[in-house]
XYZ file of C-alpha atoms in Angstrom:
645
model
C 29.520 -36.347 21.723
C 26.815 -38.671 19.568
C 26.334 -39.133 16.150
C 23.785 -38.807 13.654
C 23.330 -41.140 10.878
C 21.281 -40.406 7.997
C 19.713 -42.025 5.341
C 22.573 -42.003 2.785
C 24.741 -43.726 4.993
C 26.991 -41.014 6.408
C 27.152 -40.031 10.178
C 28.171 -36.317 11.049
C 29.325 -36.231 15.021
C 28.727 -33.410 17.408
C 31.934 -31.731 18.679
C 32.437 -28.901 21.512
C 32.409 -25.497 19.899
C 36.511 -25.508 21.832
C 37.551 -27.666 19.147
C 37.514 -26.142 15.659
C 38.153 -27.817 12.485
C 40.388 -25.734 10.051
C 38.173 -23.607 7.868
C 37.078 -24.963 4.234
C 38.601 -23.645 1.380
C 35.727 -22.263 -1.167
C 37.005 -24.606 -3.530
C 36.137 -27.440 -1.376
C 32.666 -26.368 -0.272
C 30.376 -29.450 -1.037
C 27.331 -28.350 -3.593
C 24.498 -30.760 -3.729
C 23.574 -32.217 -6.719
C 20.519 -32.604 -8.308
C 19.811 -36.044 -8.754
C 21.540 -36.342 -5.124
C 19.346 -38.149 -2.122
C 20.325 -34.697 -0.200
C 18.386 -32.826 -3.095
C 14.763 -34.527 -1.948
C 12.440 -32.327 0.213
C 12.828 -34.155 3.792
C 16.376 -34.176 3.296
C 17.374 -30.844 1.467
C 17.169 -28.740 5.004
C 19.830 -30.467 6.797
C 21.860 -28.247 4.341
C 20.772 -25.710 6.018
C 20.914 -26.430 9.651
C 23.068 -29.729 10.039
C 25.649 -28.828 7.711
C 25.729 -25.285 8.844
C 24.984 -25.419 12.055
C 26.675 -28.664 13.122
C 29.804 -27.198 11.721
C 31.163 -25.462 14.534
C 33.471 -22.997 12.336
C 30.765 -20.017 11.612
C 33.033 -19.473 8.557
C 32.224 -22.859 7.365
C 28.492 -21.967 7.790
C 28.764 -18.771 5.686
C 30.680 -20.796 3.303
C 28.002 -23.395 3.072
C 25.043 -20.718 3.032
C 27.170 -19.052 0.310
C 27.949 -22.276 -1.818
C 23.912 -22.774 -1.283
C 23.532 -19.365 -3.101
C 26.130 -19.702 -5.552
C 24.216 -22.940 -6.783
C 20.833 -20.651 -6.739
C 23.204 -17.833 -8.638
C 24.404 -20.694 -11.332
C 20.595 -21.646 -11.979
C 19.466 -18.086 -12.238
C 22.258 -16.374 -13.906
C 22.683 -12.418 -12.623
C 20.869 -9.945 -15.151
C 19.389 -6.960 -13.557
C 21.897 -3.942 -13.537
C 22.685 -0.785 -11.464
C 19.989 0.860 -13.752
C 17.091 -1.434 -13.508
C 17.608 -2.091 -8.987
C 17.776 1.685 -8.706
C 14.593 2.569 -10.429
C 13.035 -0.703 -9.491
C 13.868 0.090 -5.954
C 11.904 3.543 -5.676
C 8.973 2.584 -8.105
C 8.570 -0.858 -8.888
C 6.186 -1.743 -6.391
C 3.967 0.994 -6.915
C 0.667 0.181 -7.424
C -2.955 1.412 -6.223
C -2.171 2.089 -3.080
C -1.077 5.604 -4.153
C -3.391 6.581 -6.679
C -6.680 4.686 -5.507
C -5.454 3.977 -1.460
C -5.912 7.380 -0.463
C -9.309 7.882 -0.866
C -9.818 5.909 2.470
C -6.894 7.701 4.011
C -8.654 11.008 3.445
C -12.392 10.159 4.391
C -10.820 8.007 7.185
C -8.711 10.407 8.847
C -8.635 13.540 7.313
C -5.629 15.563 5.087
C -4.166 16.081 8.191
C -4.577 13.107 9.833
C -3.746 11.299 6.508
C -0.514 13.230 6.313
C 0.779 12.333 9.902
C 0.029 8.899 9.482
C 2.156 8.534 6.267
C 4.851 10.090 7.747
C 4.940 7.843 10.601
C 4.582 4.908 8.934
C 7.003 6.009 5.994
C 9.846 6.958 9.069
C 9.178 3.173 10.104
C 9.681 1.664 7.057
C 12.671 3.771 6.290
C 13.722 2.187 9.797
C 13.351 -1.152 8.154
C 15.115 -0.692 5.091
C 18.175 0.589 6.237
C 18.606 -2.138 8.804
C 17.771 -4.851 5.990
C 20.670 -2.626 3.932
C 23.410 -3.150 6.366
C 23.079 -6.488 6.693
C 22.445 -7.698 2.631
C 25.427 -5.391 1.977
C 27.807 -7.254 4.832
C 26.247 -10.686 2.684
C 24.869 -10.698 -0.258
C 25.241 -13.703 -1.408
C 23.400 -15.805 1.191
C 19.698 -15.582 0.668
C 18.384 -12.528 1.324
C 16.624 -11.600 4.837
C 15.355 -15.131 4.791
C 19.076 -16.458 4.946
C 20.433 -13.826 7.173
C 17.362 -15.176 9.724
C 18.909 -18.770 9.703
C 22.325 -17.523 10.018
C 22.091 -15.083 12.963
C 18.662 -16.421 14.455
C 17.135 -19.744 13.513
C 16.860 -21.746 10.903
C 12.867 -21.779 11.948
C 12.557 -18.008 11.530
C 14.378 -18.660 8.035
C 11.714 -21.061 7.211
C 9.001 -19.206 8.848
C 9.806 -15.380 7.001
C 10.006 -17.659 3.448
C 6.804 -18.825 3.675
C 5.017 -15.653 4.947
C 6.856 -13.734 2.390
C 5.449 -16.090 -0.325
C 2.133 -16.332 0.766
C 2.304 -11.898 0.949
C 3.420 -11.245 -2.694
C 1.304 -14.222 -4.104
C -1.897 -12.735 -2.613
C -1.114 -9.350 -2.972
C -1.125 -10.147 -7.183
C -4.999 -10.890 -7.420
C -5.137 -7.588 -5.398
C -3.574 -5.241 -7.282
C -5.313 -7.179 -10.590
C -8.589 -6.311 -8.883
C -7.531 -2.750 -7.930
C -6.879 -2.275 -11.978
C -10.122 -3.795 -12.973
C -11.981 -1.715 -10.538
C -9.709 1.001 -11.945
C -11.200 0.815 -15.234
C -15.030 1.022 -14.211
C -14.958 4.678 -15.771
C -15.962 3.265 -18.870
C -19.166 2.447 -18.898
C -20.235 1.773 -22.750
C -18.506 -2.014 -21.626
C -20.501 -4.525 -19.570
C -18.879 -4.723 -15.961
C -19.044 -8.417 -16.185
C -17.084 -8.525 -19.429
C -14.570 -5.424 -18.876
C -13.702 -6.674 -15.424
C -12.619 -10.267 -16.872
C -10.810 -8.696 -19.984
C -9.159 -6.619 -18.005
C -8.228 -9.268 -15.175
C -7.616 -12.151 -18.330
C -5.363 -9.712 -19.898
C -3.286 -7.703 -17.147
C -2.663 -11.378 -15.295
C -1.364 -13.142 -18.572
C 0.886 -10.315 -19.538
C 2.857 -10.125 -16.281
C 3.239 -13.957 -16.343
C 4.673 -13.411 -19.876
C 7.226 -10.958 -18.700
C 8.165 -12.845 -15.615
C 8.786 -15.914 -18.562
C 11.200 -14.195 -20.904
C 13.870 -14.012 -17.707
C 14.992 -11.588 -15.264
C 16.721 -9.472 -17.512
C 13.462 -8.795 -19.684
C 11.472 -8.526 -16.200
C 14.254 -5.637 -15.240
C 13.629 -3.757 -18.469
C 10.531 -3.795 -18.126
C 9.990 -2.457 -14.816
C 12.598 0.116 -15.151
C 10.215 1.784 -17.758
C 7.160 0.931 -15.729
C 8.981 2.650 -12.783
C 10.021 5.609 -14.319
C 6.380 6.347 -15.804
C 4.758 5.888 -12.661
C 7.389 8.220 -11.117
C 6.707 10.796 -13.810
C 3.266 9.681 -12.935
C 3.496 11.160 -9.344
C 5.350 13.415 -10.467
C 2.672 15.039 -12.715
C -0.271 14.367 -10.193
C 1.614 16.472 -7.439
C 2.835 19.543 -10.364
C -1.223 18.986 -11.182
C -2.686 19.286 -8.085
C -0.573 21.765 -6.836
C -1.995 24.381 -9.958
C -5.435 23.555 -9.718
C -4.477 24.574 -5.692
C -3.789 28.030 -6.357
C -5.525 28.420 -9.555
C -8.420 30.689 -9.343
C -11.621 28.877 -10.806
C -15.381 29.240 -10.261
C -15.170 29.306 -7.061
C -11.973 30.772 -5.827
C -8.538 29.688 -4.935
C -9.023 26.530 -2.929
C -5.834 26.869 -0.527
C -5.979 25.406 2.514
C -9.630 25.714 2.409
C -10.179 21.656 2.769
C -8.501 21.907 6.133
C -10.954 24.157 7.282
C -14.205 22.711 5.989
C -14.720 20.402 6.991
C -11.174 19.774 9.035
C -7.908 18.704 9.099
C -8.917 15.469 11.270
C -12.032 13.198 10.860
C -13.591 11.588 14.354
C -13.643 7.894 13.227
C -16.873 6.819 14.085
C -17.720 9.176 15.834
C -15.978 7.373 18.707
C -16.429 10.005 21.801
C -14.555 12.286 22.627
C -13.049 13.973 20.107
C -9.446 13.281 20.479
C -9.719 9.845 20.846
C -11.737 9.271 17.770
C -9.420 11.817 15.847
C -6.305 9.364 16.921
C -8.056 6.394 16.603
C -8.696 7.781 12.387
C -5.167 8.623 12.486
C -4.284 4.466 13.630
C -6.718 3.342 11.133
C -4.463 4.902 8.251
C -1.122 3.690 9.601
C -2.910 0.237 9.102
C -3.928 1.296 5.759
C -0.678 2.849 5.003
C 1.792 -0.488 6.268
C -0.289 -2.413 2.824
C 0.821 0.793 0.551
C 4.588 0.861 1.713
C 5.069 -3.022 1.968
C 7.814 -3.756 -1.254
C 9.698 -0.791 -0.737
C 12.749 -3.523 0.756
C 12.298 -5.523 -2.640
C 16.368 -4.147 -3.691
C 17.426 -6.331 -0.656
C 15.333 -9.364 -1.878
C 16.543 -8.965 -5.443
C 20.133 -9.292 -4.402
C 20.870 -12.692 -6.017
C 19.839 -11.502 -9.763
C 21.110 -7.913 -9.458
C 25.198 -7.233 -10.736
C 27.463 -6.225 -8.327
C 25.426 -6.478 -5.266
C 27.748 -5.203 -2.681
C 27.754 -1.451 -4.887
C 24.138 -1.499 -6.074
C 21.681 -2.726 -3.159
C 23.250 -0.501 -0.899
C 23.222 2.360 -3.379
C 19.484 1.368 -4.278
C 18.554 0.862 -0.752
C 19.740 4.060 0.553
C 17.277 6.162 -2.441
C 14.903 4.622 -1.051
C 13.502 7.503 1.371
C 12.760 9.553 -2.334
C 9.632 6.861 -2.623
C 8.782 7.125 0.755
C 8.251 10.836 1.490
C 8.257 12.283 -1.744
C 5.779 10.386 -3.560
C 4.121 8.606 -0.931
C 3.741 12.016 1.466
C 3.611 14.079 -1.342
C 0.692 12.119 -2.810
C -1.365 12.264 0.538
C -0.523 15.887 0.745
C -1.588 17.032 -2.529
C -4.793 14.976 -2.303
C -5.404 16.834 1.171
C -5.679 20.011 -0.528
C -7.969 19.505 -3.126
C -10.804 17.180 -2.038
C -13.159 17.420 0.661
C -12.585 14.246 3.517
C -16.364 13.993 2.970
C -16.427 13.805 -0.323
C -19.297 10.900 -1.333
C -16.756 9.662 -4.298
C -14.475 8.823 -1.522
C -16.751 6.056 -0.368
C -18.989 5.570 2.703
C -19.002 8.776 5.143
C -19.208 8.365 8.738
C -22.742 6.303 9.802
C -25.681 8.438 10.389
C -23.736 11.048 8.182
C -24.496 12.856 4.669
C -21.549 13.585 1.846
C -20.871 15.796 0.094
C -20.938 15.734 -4.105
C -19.177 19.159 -5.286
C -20.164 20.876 -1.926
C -23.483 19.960 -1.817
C -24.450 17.523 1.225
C -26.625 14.937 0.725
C -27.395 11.092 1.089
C -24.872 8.571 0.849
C -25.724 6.313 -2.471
C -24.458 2.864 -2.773
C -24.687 3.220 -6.720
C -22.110 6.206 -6.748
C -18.408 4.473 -7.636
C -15.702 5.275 -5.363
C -12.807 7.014 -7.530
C -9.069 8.426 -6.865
C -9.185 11.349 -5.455
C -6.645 12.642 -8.308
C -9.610 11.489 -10.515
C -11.884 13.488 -8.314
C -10.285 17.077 -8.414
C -10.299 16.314 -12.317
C -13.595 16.145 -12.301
C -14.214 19.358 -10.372
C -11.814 21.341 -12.522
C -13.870 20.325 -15.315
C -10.572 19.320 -16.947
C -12.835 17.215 -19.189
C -13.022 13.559 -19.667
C -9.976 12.936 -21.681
C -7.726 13.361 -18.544
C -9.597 11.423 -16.587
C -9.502 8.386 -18.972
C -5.996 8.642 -19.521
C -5.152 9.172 -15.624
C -7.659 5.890 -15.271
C -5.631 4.270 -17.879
C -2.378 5.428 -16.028
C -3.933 3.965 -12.624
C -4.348 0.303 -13.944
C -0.936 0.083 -15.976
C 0.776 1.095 -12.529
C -1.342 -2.177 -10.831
C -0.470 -3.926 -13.546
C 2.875 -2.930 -13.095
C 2.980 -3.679 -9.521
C 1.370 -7.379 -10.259
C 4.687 -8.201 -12.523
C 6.633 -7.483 -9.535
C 4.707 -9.215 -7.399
C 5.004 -12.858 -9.374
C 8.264 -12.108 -9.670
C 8.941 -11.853 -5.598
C 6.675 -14.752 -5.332
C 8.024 -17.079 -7.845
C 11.757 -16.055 -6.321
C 10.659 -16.924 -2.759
C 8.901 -20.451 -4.028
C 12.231 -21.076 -6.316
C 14.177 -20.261 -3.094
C 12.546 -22.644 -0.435
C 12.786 -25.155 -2.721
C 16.481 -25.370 -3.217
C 16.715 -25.072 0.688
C 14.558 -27.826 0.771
C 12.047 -26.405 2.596
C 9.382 -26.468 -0.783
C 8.524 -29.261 -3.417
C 11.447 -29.966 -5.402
C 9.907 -29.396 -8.948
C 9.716 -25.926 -8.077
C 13.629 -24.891 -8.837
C 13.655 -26.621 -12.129
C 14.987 -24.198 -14.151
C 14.967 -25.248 -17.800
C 16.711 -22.409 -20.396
C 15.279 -21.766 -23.910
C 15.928 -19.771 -26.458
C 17.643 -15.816 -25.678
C 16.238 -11.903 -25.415
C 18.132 -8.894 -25.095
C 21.524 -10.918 -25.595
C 21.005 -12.867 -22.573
C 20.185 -16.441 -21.711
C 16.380 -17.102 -20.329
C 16.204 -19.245 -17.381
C 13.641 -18.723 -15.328
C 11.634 -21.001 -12.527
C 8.581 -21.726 -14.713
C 6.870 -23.924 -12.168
C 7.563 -21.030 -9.495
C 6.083 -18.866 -11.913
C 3.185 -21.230 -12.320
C 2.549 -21.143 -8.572
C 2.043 -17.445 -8.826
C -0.009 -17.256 -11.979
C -2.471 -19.937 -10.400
C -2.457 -17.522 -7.000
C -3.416 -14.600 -9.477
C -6.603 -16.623 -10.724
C -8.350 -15.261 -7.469
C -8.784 -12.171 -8.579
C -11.343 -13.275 -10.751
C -13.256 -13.801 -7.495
C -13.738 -9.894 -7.346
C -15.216 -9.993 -10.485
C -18.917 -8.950 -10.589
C -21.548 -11.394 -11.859
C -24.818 -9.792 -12.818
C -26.612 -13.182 -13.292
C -25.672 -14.619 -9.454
C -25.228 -11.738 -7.532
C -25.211 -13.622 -4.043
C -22.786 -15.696 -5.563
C -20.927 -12.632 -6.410
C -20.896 -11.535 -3.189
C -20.046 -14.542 -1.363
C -16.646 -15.082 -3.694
C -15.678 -11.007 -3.406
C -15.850 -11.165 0.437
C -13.488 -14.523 0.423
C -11.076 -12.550 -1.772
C -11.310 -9.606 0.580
C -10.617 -11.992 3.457
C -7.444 -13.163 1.761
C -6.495 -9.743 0.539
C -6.613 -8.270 4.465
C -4.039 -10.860 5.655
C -1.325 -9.612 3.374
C -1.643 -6.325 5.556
C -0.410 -8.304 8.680
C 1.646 -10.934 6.771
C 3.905 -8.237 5.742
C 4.084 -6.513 9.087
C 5.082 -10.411 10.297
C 7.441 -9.815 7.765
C 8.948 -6.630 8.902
C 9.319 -7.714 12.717
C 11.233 -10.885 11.865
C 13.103 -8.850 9.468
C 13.937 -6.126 12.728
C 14.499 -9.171 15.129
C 17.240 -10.315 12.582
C 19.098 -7.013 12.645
C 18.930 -6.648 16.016
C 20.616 -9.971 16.579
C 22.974 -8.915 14.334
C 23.453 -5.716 15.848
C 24.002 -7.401 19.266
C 26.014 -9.980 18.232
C 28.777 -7.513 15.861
C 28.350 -5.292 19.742
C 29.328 -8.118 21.556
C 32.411 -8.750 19.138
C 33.364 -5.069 19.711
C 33.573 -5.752 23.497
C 35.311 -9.615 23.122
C 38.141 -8.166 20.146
C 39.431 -4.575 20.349
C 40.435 -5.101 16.745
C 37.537 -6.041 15.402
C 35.933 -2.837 13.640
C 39.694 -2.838 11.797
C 39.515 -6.721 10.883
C 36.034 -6.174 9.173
C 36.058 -2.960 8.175
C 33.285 -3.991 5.512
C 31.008 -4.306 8.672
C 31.216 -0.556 8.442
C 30.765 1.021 4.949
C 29.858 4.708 5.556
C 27.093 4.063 2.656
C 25.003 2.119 4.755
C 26.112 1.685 8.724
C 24.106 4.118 10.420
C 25.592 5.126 13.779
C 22.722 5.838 15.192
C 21.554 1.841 15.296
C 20.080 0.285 17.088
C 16.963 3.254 17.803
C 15.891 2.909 14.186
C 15.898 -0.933 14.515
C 13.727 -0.734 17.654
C 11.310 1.965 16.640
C 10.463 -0.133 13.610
C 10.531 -3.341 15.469
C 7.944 -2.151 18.624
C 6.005 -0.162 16.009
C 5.099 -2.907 13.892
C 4.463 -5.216 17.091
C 2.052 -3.083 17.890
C 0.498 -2.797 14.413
C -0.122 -6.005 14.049
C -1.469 -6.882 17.522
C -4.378 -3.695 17.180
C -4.941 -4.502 13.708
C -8.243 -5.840 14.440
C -9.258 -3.405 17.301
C -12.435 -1.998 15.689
C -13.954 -5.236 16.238
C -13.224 -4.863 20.378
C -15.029 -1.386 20.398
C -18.382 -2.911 19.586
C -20.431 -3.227 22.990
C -22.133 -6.427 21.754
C -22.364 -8.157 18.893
C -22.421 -12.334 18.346
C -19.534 -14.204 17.938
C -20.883 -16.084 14.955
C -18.617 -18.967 13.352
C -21.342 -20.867 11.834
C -24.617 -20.197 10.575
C -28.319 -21.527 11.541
C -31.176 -21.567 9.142
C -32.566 -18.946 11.813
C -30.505 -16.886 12.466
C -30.694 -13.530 10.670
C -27.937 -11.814 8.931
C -24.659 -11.304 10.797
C -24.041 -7.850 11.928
C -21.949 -6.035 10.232
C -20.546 -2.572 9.133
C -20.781 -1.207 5.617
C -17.027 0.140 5.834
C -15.680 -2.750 8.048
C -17.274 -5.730 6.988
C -18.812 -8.800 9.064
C -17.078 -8.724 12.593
C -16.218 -12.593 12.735
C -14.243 -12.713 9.166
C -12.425 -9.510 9.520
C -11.166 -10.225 13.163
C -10.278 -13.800 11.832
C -8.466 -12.093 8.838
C -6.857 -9.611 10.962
C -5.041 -12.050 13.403
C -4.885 -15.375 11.560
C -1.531 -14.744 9.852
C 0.090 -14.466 13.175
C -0.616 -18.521 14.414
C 0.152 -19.251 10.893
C 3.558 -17.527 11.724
C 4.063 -19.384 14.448
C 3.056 -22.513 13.360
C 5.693 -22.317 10.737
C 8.290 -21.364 13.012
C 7.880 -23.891 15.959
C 6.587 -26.751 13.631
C 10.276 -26.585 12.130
C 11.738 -26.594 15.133
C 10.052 -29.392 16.589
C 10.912 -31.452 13.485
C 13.919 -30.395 13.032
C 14.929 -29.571 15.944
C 16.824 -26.225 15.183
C 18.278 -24.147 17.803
C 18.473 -20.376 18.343
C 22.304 -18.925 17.070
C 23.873 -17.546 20.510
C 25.664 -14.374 20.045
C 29.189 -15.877 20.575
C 28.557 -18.368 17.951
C 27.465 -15.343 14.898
C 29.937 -15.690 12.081
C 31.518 -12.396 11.377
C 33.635 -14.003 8.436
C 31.534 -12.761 4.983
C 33.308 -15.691 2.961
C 33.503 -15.166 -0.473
C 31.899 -12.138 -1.220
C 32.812 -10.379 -4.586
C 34.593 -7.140 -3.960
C 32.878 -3.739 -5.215
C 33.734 -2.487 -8.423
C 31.576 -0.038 -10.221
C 32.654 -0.375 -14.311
C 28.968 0.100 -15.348
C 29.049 3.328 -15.505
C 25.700 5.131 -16.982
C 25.760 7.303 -20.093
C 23.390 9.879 -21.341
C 20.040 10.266 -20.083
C 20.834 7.055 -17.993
C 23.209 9.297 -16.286
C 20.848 11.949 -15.291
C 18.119 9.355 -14.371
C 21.145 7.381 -12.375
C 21.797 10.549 -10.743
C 18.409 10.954 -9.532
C 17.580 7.387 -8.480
């Protein structure tokens, strides 16, 4: 036994896990203040692991995680309903990657090849979700995945999935900002230079508006944007499907664009053949992981949305309608009607001609790459009032996606902070005014953080006056951009380590207390246990291992090529690839996320000295967890839409 003093003037002593102390009432659960010394940034994480984990009763610790949330819950008031998580949940993160992403899905890998890879990486983030279900709806109330990790893992992996998670939907923002400029470069009659900064200025200060008026304005606003990019899909699939089997100039198209010119493309011509077919197929997956990443946003959500314990699980398990109807769907209708060769795709295969409405020639630089959606337009000769308005429809959905995106990121910021783990002015929460009947209180300085991230995407903004300069800024924001990909796969596989704790320690339980499955019967809700656990869990968990270590493998296929970090006055330009980029930057941007990771992790640990949760020591006691009711019932065309989502 020793104690610990600490700077207030208290001492806590360590006790044997044999001796217990009785259990604390909820009443009598100990909420930091404030103005309180345990409030200030060095101190505030002791909340977290001293007074959890130097409690030995693990239902004191999911009291004191939960009192931790309530406070969060008190700040930022519950406003997003059943209505708004379960369209949110299937569309709200929608952005480019659907409508724009696929082009390099296509001329990457084929319609085929496309189609496999989305359905593998769609069954492992369907892996993901439901194992990030069963555990937010055992506890809802405690912080998300990032709380679950401190609770059944380590306080380190807590700190370490917070930070990742933040730095993932702050970057991503500028991203999809850019993606809805670059959107918008069908209309010509406007200066690039000046359209690209209206559009940027304007899409970046309306989603920081939104995210302003509170999270009940933020939830009616997405459910709309939601639903119209689900009709969206919806209408691009009915579309493509017609001009399919419609019989124009020149014939019914069919399957035809699996034929010529085939349902896989060799990357690279990377010998032989099968090889370079899978090795398209893995470049797609990659692609794929940065289209799919939000789809667990329901689970993230959980301390704003009503009734948590009926509506994330509800929400989580619709997810799979986003995954493989819109996502697949998408890649498959694409497949049919444009060619994988197709010079509006973007570059072809080196040494290689395109083709421009079945005619093969020279690639040209000059020729803008375009949605493939956009594409078939443009061969139906549907006429240019379409296209506009499906160009239109491509940048609102980025736009869309963006609001989401400050709103994860300011949530994550807002969230480390009140652990402790972030500068305290970021949970300042001051409330003004009211919309839509309810009170707005929202983390303005959070919010801040993300709207100052989103000023990057001005970086991707063309400048016809300094075009070296132009270049030099637009491959930095690429750089950035191309570490979300494996920041969210970090995210993912400390997500599946989680469960799988979890998974062992509830097993372990089993074995220890024949009773057990009858004491906590919520441990098995037939909406969200999955019997089949833990395969799902371990798919996802080895699959996105291995994503993220061969993220950068193009760069190890290269027979030579100089490792250039610096450069010399003589030294000519770096090699590169006109699809890939510079070797040096994009391996560095593939793998840097991952000692970032781990720098997070084990720096907390060594300063805090944290300790992994054994299995014995899980706390299968949800404390004070509201029970499920379900009196918001949905009436007319809510209803139908509720039935759907």
């Amino acid at each position: 036994m020793h104690t610990r003093f600490f700077s207030n003037g208290s001492t806590v002593s360590n006790r044997s896990l044999d001796t217990i102390p009785t259990p604390l009432k909820p009443e009598e659960i100990p909420l930091l203040e404030v103005s309180s010394p345990g409030a200030r940034l060095r101190r505030a994480p002791r909340l977290v692991e001293e007074d959890i984990a130097e409690i030995p009763a693990t239902r004191d610790r999911v009291l004191r995680h939960q009192g931790l949330w309530r406070r969060i819950n008190d700040k930022l008031p519950s406003q997003i309903s059943r209505r708004h998580i379960s369209v949110i949940s299937v569309g709200g993160v929608i952005g480019t990657g659907v409508f724009i992403g696929v082009s390099n899905s296509l001329r990457h890998a084929g319609p085929i090849g496309a189609l496999i890879a989305y359905l593998i990486t769609g069954s492992i983030v369907w892996s993901v979700v439901i194992s990030i279900g069963e555990m937010v709806a055992w506890l809802p109330n405690v912080g998300g995945p990032v709380g679950l990790a401190c609770l059944y893992v380590d306080p380190a992996l807590g700190f370490a999935l917070g930070w990742n998670a933040w730095y993932n939907w702050a970057v991503i923002l500028p991203a999809e900002l850019s993606a809805a400029a670059l959107a918008l470069e069908s209309f010509p009659s406007i200066n690039p230079t000046r359209r690209s900064y209206i559009a940027v200025s304007v899409l970046l200060g309306v989603s920081t508006l939104v995210n302003c008026l509170g999270a009940g304005v933020f939830g009616e606003v997405e459910f709309f944007l939601s639903l119209f990019k689900v009709l969206l899909i919806c209408g691009l699939i009915v579309m493509s499907l017609f001009l399919d089997v419609r019989k124009g100039n020149a014939g019914v198209i069919g399957l035809s664009r699996w034929n010529d010119p085939g349902p896989f493309v060799k990357y690279r011509d990377i010998p032989p053949r099968a090889w370079g077919d899978f090795l398209g197929l893995w470049t797609v997956i990659m692609q794929a992981c940065f289209s799919f990443f939000g789809t667990e946003v329901a689970a993230i959500a959980a301390g704003e949305v009503i009734n948590p314990r009926a509506n994330i699980p509800r929400a989580v398990n619709r997810v799979w309608i986003r995954i493989f109807l819109f996502y697949v769907g998408a890649v498959f209708a694409a497949g049919l009607l444009v060619r994988s060769d197709d010079c509006r795709l973007g570059p072809p295969q080196p040494e290689k001609n395109c083709t421009m409405k079945g005619v093969s020639q020279p690639y040209n630089i000059s020729i803008p790459s375009s949605s493939p959606f956009i594409i078939a337009v443009e061969d139906a000769g549907l006429g240019p009032t379409l296209k506009n308005s499906l160009t239109i429809a491509f940048a609102i959905s980025a736009w869309s996606a963006g609001t989401s995106d400050i709103y994860m990121s300011s949530r994550f910021l807002f969230f480390l902070a009140e652990c402790g783990q972030a500068p305290g002015f970021l949970r300042k929460t001051p409330q003004w005014g009211k919309s839509f009947g309810m009170k707005i209180i929202v983390p303005y300085f959070s919010v801040l953080m993300s709207f100052l991230i989103g000023l990057l995407a001005f970086l991707s903004v063309p400048d016809s006056r300094n075009s070296a300069m132009t270049t030099k800024a637009n491959d930095v924001f690429k750089w950035l951009s191309s570490m979300t990909a494996a920041a969210s796969l970090l995210s993912w596989v400390g997500m599946m380590f989680t469960y799988l704790r979890f998974f062992y320690g509830r097993k372990l339980q089993e074995s220890k207390t024949p009773e057990f499955r009858k004491v906590n019967l919520a441990l098995y809700g037939k909406k969200w246990y999955h019997k089949w656990q833990p395969i799902p869990a371990w798919y996802a968990f080895l699959s996105c291992v291995g994503i993220v270590f061969c993220n950068g493998w193009y760069v190890f296929t290269q027979k030579s090529f100089q490792w250039r970090i610096a450069e010399e006055p003589t030294d000519g330009p770096p090699i590169s690839d006109p699809d890939i980029g510079p070797f040096v930057p994009t391996f560095i941007s593939s793998y840097l996320p991952i000692p970032f990771f781990l720098l997070c992790m084990f720096g907390y640990k060594l300063v805090y000295r944290s300790e992994m949760v054994k299995l014995e020591d899980m706390p299968w006691h949800n404390g004070h967890v509201e029970p499920i009711t379900d009196t918001e019932e949905p009436k007319g065309l809510w209803k139908i839409v509720d039935s759907l989502f």
